[in-house]
Amino acid sequence: MKFLLSWLREFIELSVPPESLATRLTMAGLEVTALARLDGDWLFEVEVTPNRPDLLSHLGIARETAAILGRPLRFPRWLQRDFHPPRGEEHAAFPVTIEDAEGCRRYVGIVIEGVRVAQSPPELAERLRRIGIRPVNNIVDITNACMLELGQPLHAFDLDTLEGEAIRVRRAKAGEALVTIDGQKCLLTPDLLVIADSKRPVALAGVMGGFETQITPSTRRILLESAGFQPALIRRATRIAKLSSESSYRFERGVDLTMVPLAALRAARQIVRLAGGTLRIPISDVGQMEMARRRISLRPRKAQEILGMRISSGQQRRSLERLGCRVRGTGRGLSVEPPSWRNDLKIPEDLYEEVARLFGYDRCPETLPPTPRRIVAPSASSEEAVEDPWVFREARIKEWLVSAGAQEICTYSLVSPGFLSVCRLGSAAKIRNPLSAEQACLRPSLVCGALDALSRNLRRRTASSFCLFEMGHVFFPAQQSVVSEKNLLSLLVAGTPEPVWGVRPEPLGLFHLKGIANLLSERLGLGPLEETIESGPAYLNGPAVILRAGQRQWGAMGVLSSEVSAGFEIPAET
């Protein structure tokens, strides 16, 4: 996100030097990645995290700056006016119907007649250029400027190119297509949300408008659109259509529904001022008027324990109020209602972080994190008082394995179907919506990660021999889409250790594994291990050595098959 210091000063009075402001913003979590001096102005470039779409505007940066510096926010004259003309649905100048209420939460349409499309005033055009946006004409430039100012994307249609007398927000139909403003033909699917007139789609909702309905020098009547779309739908649309824009960048992170009509009216009045014309009311304003209010309970003393420092209840309250939160209650317990633009504040821990951020990360003392209970070594008496004695037993097993010369590895639980095929493993539980083809299945065995880790280390020649272990969960498909889960231990040995005192050791093999297994059996109190030869998994070369203690099978070991070892380019004696 880029912003201009001169534009920011329209919302807040600033006396700190630009370099100091950049430092204060960065220390509060809004990293300034670039700072450039322009002719009479300063350009800031900040790194905005995906959970903070409220910072993708000059107003949002001003709110954050005011909270960090403890300064009041200065609202321009246009923002103090009454921006709530009569909203109409039945008698609106141009009716709007939302057919997908989940995909489109709010839609505002304003008709302006008698406009004159021309070049923008030099001041407006130069502002856009400095931010990195190419000026087009006064109508389009005003919509872009309002988006940069308030964070709400807008779009203007040439009203005379629309078919019929209504706008429909609906899902696309199979076989429909749209030529976007940049001239690309986009084949639409029912997964996509579109803005349509009575006959055809005229825009891909939240992403880009259509070529046939764009503003041209001959445009005289416009329909100004401001809306709030479901972020997940916009993310899907940009991926499917392979399109991206400044609008989609904001919509796919979420917009403030209360800003939808305000931004539309701000742009409409700017258009009337710079391009002439008449605003027709009542405007169309349909859908959800407000976001559901969220209230979060905050215990100031708990916040002090979590943060590891003393911040008074009053100071916590003032910090949250500076962010725009409504705070009620006493010092022992506070009820906090986040503002409409802070959708990322959902749980008490979010508020703790905000308190620490405004207090100053650089001022936080170094403290050890609090522990809910004293951790002690397991014993006959202590294990009864511990919630999860397996945590200690697992740690002990790892200690024993390390003392036996093994190294722990930690691998991904998600693997590709091709990976399973190379490992000669059977069926696996599949992910319904994988992030990539390489992460489409849940691992049914720890063998996958162990072989991949060995292969990587051999390619990098990190050692001549390897003894690797991993403790982790594996997953098995069960009936009715249910997945069963087990916690297992894998051990892998390969290669020959380096010579010691001129004596070359024997290659690591099954006897080495057997020794480690006997060590674990003894330490865990399982008793002596019994060995039988039975058919083993497909990734082994022939039968496997089955390890039993009492009536229970505890494990199996064997030599890797030549096909699998060749697939991973690892020794056949693994």
XYZ file of C-alpha atoms in Angstrom:
574
model
C 0.000 0.000 0.000
C 1.347 3.422 -1.016
C 0.193 6.645 0.584
C 1.074 10.337 0.315
C 1.893 12.412 3.380
C -0.061 15.385 2.006
C -3.150 13.184 1.588
C -2.730 11.741 5.072
C -2.631 15.246 6.549
C -6.201 15.816 5.367
C -7.252 13.369 8.119
C -4.725 14.033 10.888
C -2.492 16.901 11.967
C 1.129 15.754 11.891
C 4.204 17.512 13.225
C 6.621 14.556 13.367
C 9.244 14.297 10.583
C 8.473 11.717 7.866
C 11.437 9.542 8.913
C 10.212 9.472 12.526
C 6.678 8.654 11.380
C 8.032 5.744 9.333
C 9.853 4.412 12.404
C 6.792 4.742 14.654
C 4.583 2.932 12.143
C 7.108 0.134 11.675
C 7.578 -0.390 15.423
C 3.782 -0.691 15.774
C 3.576 -3.490 13.205
C 2.873 -1.456 10.049
C 6.209 -1.929 8.317
C 7.320 0.947 6.089
C 9.318 -0.736 3.324
C 10.121 2.401 1.289
C 10.132 6.162 1.840
C 10.704 8.581 -1.051
C 10.823 12.362 -1.147
C 8.781 13.869 -3.973
C 8.380 17.452 -5.100
C 6.907 18.970 -1.955
C 5.578 15.661 -0.668
C 6.579 12.242 0.715
C 5.561 8.818 -0.594
C 5.351 5.953 1.913
C 5.114 2.287 0.962
C 3.918 -0.031 3.728
C 3.578 -3.807 4.008
C -0.031 -4.586 4.953
C -0.749 -8.048 6.361
C -3.778 -9.939 4.928
C -5.747 -9.599 8.179
C -5.688 -5.776 8.053
C -7.668 -4.670 4.966
C -8.646 -1.537 6.887
C -5.129 -0.222 6.220
C -5.552 -0.248 2.429
C -6.601 3.415 2.321
C -5.463 6.845 3.465
C -8.312 6.977 5.986
C -7.232 3.596 7.377
C -3.592 4.699 7.657
C -4.778 7.907 9.327
C -6.818 5.950 11.887
C -3.785 3.790 12.673
C -1.451 6.791 12.874
C -3.841 8.620 15.190
C -3.998 5.602 17.497
C -0.207 5.151 17.533
C 0.603 8.821 18.132
C -2.342 9.482 20.437
C -3.631 12.242 18.146
C -7.271 13.007 17.303
C -8.531 12.090 13.868
C -9.484 15.153 11.823
C -12.530 14.583 9.634
C -12.678 16.683 6.458
C -15.691 18.844 5.863
C -17.161 16.447 3.309
C -16.953 13.604 5.824
C -18.896 15.588 8.433
C -21.909 16.163 6.175
C -25.050 14.067 6.173
C -24.208 11.312 3.695
C -27.418 9.360 4.152
C -30.026 10.491 1.598
C -33.301 8.546 1.399
C -32.473 4.989 0.409
C -34.918 3.386 -1.954
C -35.589 -0.058 -3.263
C -39.040 0.173 -4.739
C -38.776 3.716 -6.191
C -35.010 3.891 -6.712
C -33.649 5.667 -9.775
C -32.214 2.351 -10.960
C -33.489 -0.772 -9.146
C -30.998 -3.370 -7.917
C -31.771 -7.006 -7.102
C -29.367 -9.207 -5.128
C -30.040 -12.818 -6.103
C -27.071 -14.207 -4.155
C -27.302 -12.699 -0.677
C -24.355 -14.726 0.559
C -22.088 -13.572 -2.252
C -23.142 -9.912 -2.202
C -23.829 -8.477 1.225
C -24.644 -4.912 0.212
C -25.021 -3.013 -3.062
C -25.417 0.717 -3.613
C -26.227 2.146 -7.034
C -26.328 5.879 -7.811
C -27.486 7.374 -11.112
C -25.860 10.614 -12.299
C -27.165 12.263 -15.481
C -25.642 14.924 -17.697
C -21.961 14.275 -16.961
C -19.112 15.478 -19.177
C -16.246 13.007 -19.529
C -12.889 14.760 -19.822
C -9.371 14.746 -18.435
C -9.048 15.070 -14.666
C -7.737 18.238 -13.059
C -3.913 18.208 -12.843
C -3.946 17.905 -9.052
C -6.089 14.748 -9.091
C -4.162 13.183 -11.984
C -0.815 13.866 -10.295
C -1.976 12.278 -7.034
C -2.860 9.090 -8.854
C 0.430 9.053 -10.774
C 2.422 9.360 -7.551
C 0.556 6.402 -6.075
C 1.237 4.405 -9.257
C -2.165 4.519 -10.992
C -2.488 5.757 -14.576
C -5.094 8.535 -15.007
C -7.893 7.674 -17.477
C -10.638 10.300 -17.308
C -12.381 12.343 -14.631
C -15.043 9.689 -13.864
C -12.688 6.711 -13.574
C -10.044 8.777 -11.770
C -12.560 9.864 -9.125
C -13.560 6.255 -8.420
C -9.875 5.298 -8.069
C -9.137 8.278 -5.847
C -12.059 7.464 -3.545
C -10.866 3.860 -3.301
C -7.390 5.038 -2.267
C -8.947 7.534 0.131
C -11.562 5.350 1.855
C -10.597 1.776 0.936
C -13.921 1.040 -0.786
C -13.654 -0.023 -4.465
C -16.091 1.639 -6.864
C -17.074 1.140 -10.504
C -18.916 3.333 -12.997
C -21.070 1.928 -15.826
C -22.206 3.831 -18.920
C -25.919 3.702 -18.136
C -26.965 3.970 -21.786
C -25.155 0.706 -22.633
C -27.075 -1.330 -20.038
C -29.984 -3.456 -21.255
C -33.236 -3.008 -19.351
C -33.898 -0.893 -16.283
C -32.378 -2.944 -13.465
C -29.164 -4.477 -12.156
C -29.010 -8.087 -10.956
C -26.224 -9.451 -8.764
C -26.203 -13.172 -9.483
C -24.077 -16.219 -10.216
C -22.904 -16.622 -13.787
C -24.637 -19.152 -16.013
C -22.786 -21.934 -17.788
C -21.648 -20.786 -21.209
C -21.749 -17.050 -20.467
C -18.719 -14.929 -21.318
C -17.494 -11.440 -20.552
C -14.949 -9.232 -22.289
C -13.300 -7.225 -19.529
C -12.097 -3.616 -19.692
C -8.562 -4.770 -20.515
C -9.882 -6.637 -23.582
C -9.630 -10.193 -22.253
C -12.443 -12.652 -22.922
C -13.387 -14.475 -19.738
C -15.444 -17.674 -19.906
C -17.749 -17.688 -16.887
C -18.830 -20.552 -14.653
C -21.524 -20.825 -11.942
C -18.747 -20.441 -9.344
C -18.387 -16.771 -10.316
C -20.473 -13.833 -9.115
C -21.385 -11.293 -11.786
C -23.139 -7.959 -12.127
C -25.710 -8.345 -14.892
C -28.350 -6.283 -16.654
C -31.543 -7.866 -17.951
C -29.686 -9.808 -20.675
C -25.983 -10.384 -19.929
C -23.158 -10.020 -17.430
C -21.598 -6.554 -17.477
C -18.905 -7.047 -14.812
C -17.109 -9.779 -12.903
C -18.157 -8.814 -9.385
C -15.371 -7.342 -7.294
C -12.718 -7.930 -9.964
C -13.222 -6.009 -13.208
C -15.881 -4.297 -15.284
C -16.945 -5.166 -18.819
C -15.588 -3.609 -22.020
C -19.014 -2.837 -23.529
C -20.262 -0.798 -20.549
C -17.113 1.166 -19.691
C -16.967 4.944 -19.492
C -16.092 6.599 -22.825
C -15.884 10.261 -24.013
C -19.487 9.968 -25.265
C -20.879 8.852 -21.895
C -23.585 11.158 -20.530
C -25.334 9.018 -17.902
C -23.556 6.761 -15.423
C -24.488 4.190 -12.811
C -22.027 4.352 -9.928
C -21.595 1.032 -8.095
C -20.380 0.455 -4.541
C -20.755 -2.991 -2.981
C -19.584 -5.473 -0.395
C -18.811 -8.979 -1.661
C -17.895 -12.196 0.137
C -14.060 -12.338 0.220
C -13.882 -16.079 -0.526
C -15.877 -15.623 -3.756
C -13.574 -12.861 -4.968
C -10.471 -14.932 -4.205
C -11.964 -17.802 -6.182
C -12.864 -15.489 -9.072
C -9.343 -14.060 -9.384
C -7.946 -17.591 -9.415
C -10.419 -19.005 -11.947
C -10.467 -15.995 -14.269
C -6.731 -15.313 -13.799
C -7.505 -11.627 -13.304
C -6.461 -9.243 -10.584
C -7.050 -5.575 -9.851
C -6.781 -2.982 -7.105
C -10.454 -3.651 -6.393
C -10.098 -7.425 -6.078
C -7.040 -6.923 -3.839
C -9.325 -5.167 -1.342
C -12.485 -7.208 -1.830
C -10.737 -10.544 -1.303
C -9.569 -9.303 2.107
C -12.938 -7.833 3.119
C -14.433 -4.330 3.169
C -16.367 -2.381 5.781
C -20.080 -2.518 4.903
C -20.746 0.817 6.601
C -18.314 2.433 4.145
C -20.216 1.216 1.063
C -22.768 4.096 0.856
C -20.321 6.709 2.202
C -17.758 6.004 -0.536
C -20.468 5.990 -3.219
C -21.809 9.380 -2.146
C -18.311 10.821 -1.775
C -17.528 9.805 -5.362
C -20.938 10.945 -6.658
C -20.531 14.449 -5.268
C -16.980 14.625 -6.604
C -18.280 13.637 -10.038
C -20.991 16.302 -9.913
C -18.382 18.886 -8.886
C -15.783 17.969 -11.531
C -17.864 16.500 -14.364
C -21.206 18.230 -13.883
C -24.478 16.381 -13.947
C -27.333 15.733 -11.546
C -27.548 13.080 -8.853
C -30.882 11.263 -8.892
C -32.396 10.159 -5.600
C -33.477 8.016 -3.931
C -30.420 5.884 -4.496
C -30.486 2.086 -4.590
C -29.156 0.645 -1.325
C -30.007 -3.007 -0.796
C -28.673 -5.847 1.306
C -27.194 -5.965 4.773
C -26.947 -2.527 6.357
C -24.466 -3.368 9.116
C -22.161 -6.125 10.192
C -23.243 -8.125 13.232
C -21.873 -6.511 16.378
C -19.190 -8.430 18.207
C -18.502 -8.102 21.892
C -15.315 -9.459 23.410
C -14.793 -9.921 27.129
C -11.438 -8.643 28.333
C -9.873 -9.195 31.756
C -7.121 -6.581 32.292
C -5.308 -8.754 34.819
C -5.260 -11.662 32.360
C -3.852 -9.313 29.717
C -0.995 -8.422 32.078
C -0.230 -12.111 32.674
C -0.211 -12.910 28.953
C 1.894 -9.885 27.999
C 4.271 -10.276 30.929
C 4.142 -6.603 31.939
C 2.049 -4.237 34.014
C -0.352 -2.144 31.959
C -3.120 -0.583 34.035
C -6.773 -1.235 33.275
C -7.238 2.423 32.396
C -4.327 2.367 29.964
C -5.691 -0.771 28.295
C -9.075 0.871 27.983
C -7.661 4.060 26.483
C -5.577 2.091 23.978
C -8.612 0.190 22.714
C -10.714 3.360 22.538
C -7.998 4.993 20.410
C -8.521 2.136 17.929
C -12.221 2.976 17.678
C -13.498 0.292 20.077
C -16.424 0.894 22.401
C -15.401 -0.182 25.886
C -17.776 -0.737 28.789
C -17.325 -2.175 32.251
C -15.050 -1.814 35.243
C -11.371 -2.502 35.819
C -11.935 -6.195 36.591
C -13.761 -6.989 33.390
C -14.301 -5.004 30.201
C -16.751 -5.549 27.353
C -15.163 -4.438 24.090
C -17.039 -3.823 20.836
C -14.566 -3.511 17.932
C -15.338 -0.961 15.180
C -16.875 -2.104 11.916
C -13.556 -1.788 10.065
C -11.636 -4.147 12.402
C -12.922 -7.606 11.450
C -9.660 -9.123 12.670
C -10.528 -8.481 16.342
C -12.452 -11.584 17.393
C -11.012 -13.056 20.611
C -9.403 -11.620 23.790
C -5.910 -12.494 22.539
C -6.439 -10.142 19.592
C -7.086 -7.317 22.047
C -4.020 -8.227 24.128
C -1.907 -7.873 20.998
C -3.403 -4.472 20.202
C -2.681 -3.235 23.730
C 0.948 -4.372 23.451
C 1.277 -2.874 19.970
C 0.151 0.571 21.057
C 2.180 0.345 24.259
C 5.218 -0.322 22.065
C 6.854 -3.662 21.282
C 10.239 -2.041 21.918
C 9.138 -1.147 25.464
C 8.016 -4.679 26.378
C 10.316 -6.229 29.006
C 11.873 -9.654 28.504
C 9.988 -12.224 30.583
C 9.529 -15.972 30.552
C 6.097 -17.131 29.369
C 3.733 -18.194 32.165
C 3.268 -21.955 32.649
C -0.098 -23.311 33.766
C 1.510 -26.054 35.880
C 4.923 -27.200 37.036
C 6.533 -29.680 34.634
C 8.205 -32.559 36.442
C 9.712 -35.859 35.381
C 7.156 -38.705 35.371
C 7.072 -41.043 38.296
C 4.586 -43.287 40.009
C 3.307 -40.352 42.059
C 3.812 -37.409 39.724
C 2.128 -38.849 36.632
C -1.198 -38.983 38.423
C -1.088 -35.206 38.951
C -0.175 -34.401 35.341
C -2.938 -33.894 32.753
C -1.152 -35.685 29.906
C 1.629 -38.037 31.010
C 2.121 -39.109 27.359
C 3.771 -35.727 26.731
C 6.556 -36.719 29.123
C 6.757 -40.294 27.844
C 7.095 -39.069 24.252
C 9.896 -36.720 25.314
C 11.641 -39.592 27.104
C 11.408 -41.830 24.025
C 13.040 -39.102 21.946
C 15.803 -38.732 24.517
C 16.497 -42.492 24.423
C 16.601 -42.497 20.617
C 19.006 -39.551 20.520
C 21.221 -41.255 23.096
C 21.289 -44.312 20.774
C 22.699 -42.143 17.982
C 19.494 -41.358 16.081
C 18.524 -37.922 14.718
C 14.955 -36.637 14.788
C 13.249 -35.467 11.608
C 9.910 -33.693 11.208
C 8.098 -34.033 7.876
C 4.829 -32.858 6.348
C 1.578 -34.712 6.949
C 0.383 -33.810 3.438
C 1.862 -35.710 0.486
C 1.193 -36.085 -3.226
C -0.434 -39.156 -4.848
C 2.709 -39.613 -6.944
C 4.795 -39.728 -3.789
C 2.602 -42.511 -2.409
C 2.948 -44.412 -5.678
C 6.756 -44.270 -5.543
C 6.617 -45.493 -1.932
C 4.284 -48.313 -3.033
C 1.767 -47.364 -0.368
C -1.923 -48.156 -0.721
C -4.966 -45.911 -0.510
C -4.804 -42.646 1.387
C -7.275 -40.083 2.668
C -7.618 -37.296 0.099
C -8.055 -33.590 0.805
C -11.209 -32.115 -0.735
C -9.668 -28.703 -1.437
C -5.867 -29.141 -1.509
C -3.661 -26.070 -1.772
C -1.575 -27.854 -4.408
C -1.194 -31.232 -6.118
C 1.834 -31.934 -3.913
C -0.394 -31.722 -0.814
C -3.466 -33.654 -1.929
C -3.334 -36.632 0.486
C -2.841 -37.325 4.177
C 0.127 -39.610 4.749
C -0.791 -43.224 5.597
C 2.767 -43.933 6.755
C 5.821 -42.144 8.137
C 7.935 -43.948 5.527
C 7.194 -41.205 2.961
C 8.900 -38.452 4.903
C 11.774 -40.652 6.090
C 12.743 -41.696 2.552
C 12.431 -38.140 1.249
C 14.624 -36.820 4.098
C 17.263 -39.472 3.402
C 17.220 -38.710 -0.326
C 17.668 -34.975 0.264
C 20.557 -35.483 2.666
C 22.307 -37.915 0.339
C 22.084 -35.431 -2.543
C 23.673 -32.797 -0.326
C 26.269 -35.292 0.991
C 25.695 -34.225 4.585
C 26.965 -37.530 6.053
C 28.072 -41.051 5.134
C 25.547 -42.810 7.355
C 22.106 -41.986 8.685
C 19.965 -43.077 11.613
C 16.733 -41.068 11.452
C 13.568 -41.227 13.514
C 10.226 -39.462 13.545
C 7.221 -39.568 15.862
C 4.030 -38.368 14.257
C 0.474 -39.026 13.208
C -0.602 -41.059 10.206
C -4.088 -41.229 8.716
C -6.214 -44.016 7.275
C -9.429 -43.618 5.253
C -12.407 -45.196 6.994
C -16.098 -45.506 6.199
C -18.341 -42.518 5.390
C -15.483 -40.046 4.836
C -14.171 -40.595 8.364
C -10.400 -40.651 8.833
C -8.792 -42.688 11.605
C -5.541 -41.462 13.098
C -2.593 -43.129 14.822
C 0.600 -41.930 16.449
C 3.596 -43.955 15.212
C 7.375 -44.081 15.367
C 9.557 -44.597 12.303
C 13.244 -45.579 12.311
C 15.502 -45.586 9.273
C 19.178 -46.560 8.965
C 21.398 -46.396 5.876
C 25.048 -46.096 4.902
C 28.327 -46.874 6.675
C 29.743 -44.738 9.514
C 33.124 -43.037 9.095
C 36.199 -45.110 10.131
C 37.227 -44.799 13.765
C 40.936 -45.297 14.651
C 41.485 -46.817 11.226
C 38.776 -49.446 11.723
C 35.911 -49.323 9.201
C 32.581 -50.079 10.927
C 29.958 -52.391 9.509
C 27.132 -50.809 7.437
C 24.026 -49.922 9.427
C 21.328 -52.548 8.977
C 18.626 -54.633 10.609
C 20.751 -55.549 13.634
C 21.198 -51.869 14.402
C 17.424 -51.365 14.239
C 16.890 -54.426 16.415
C 19.232 -53.031 19.049
C 17.333 -49.747 19.205
C 13.997 -51.597 19.346
C 15.221 -53.743 22.259
C 16.427 -50.596 24.036
C 12.998 -48.982 23.729
C 11.221 -52.171 24.787
C 13.362 -52.415 27.911
C 12.988 -48.737 28.824
C 9.215 -48.786 28.288
C 8.800 -51.949 30.336
C 7.318 -53.999 27.496
C 9.446 -57.035 28.172
C 11.679 -58.967 25.740
C 10.809 -58.706 22.056
C 9.959 -61.810 20.072
C 10.688 -61.986 16.329
C 8.708 -63.727 13.600
C 9.019 -63.617 9.841
C 5.826 -62.599 8.039
C 4.781 -60.817 4.857
C 5.610 -57.144 5.108
C 4.478 -53.886 3.496
C 4.898 -53.465 -0.265
C 7.785 -51.023 0.160
C 9.979 -53.757 1.732
C 12.069 -56.336 -0.091
C 10.275 -59.572 0.716
C 9.135 -60.615 4.221
C 9.411 -58.423 7.305
C 10.658 -59.079 10.813
C 7.625 -58.634 13.081
C 8.382 -57.480 16.638
C 6.038 -58.685 19.369
C 5.927 -58.322 23.131
C 3.368 -60.534 24.817
C 0.355 -60.907 22.550
C 0.755 -57.511 20.866
C 2.587 -56.529 17.709
C 4.676 -53.418 18.336
C 6.409 -52.997 15.016
C 7.945 -54.395 11.879
C 11.285 -53.928 10.140
C 12.864 -54.932 6.871
C 15.092 -53.917 3.968
C 13.720 -51.426 1.455
C 12.710 -52.852 -1.928
C 14.956 -52.117 -4.908
C 12.101 -50.396 -6.803
C 11.475 -47.884 -4.005
C 15.173 -47.280 -3.351
C 15.738 -46.629 -7.049
C 12.810 -44.207 -7.127
C 14.371 -42.150 -4.328
C 17.965 -42.707 -5.474
C 18.989 -44.098 -2.077
C 21.001 -47.226 -1.109
C 19.239 -50.561 -1.659
C 20.339 -51.603 1.847
C 18.212 -48.898 3.516
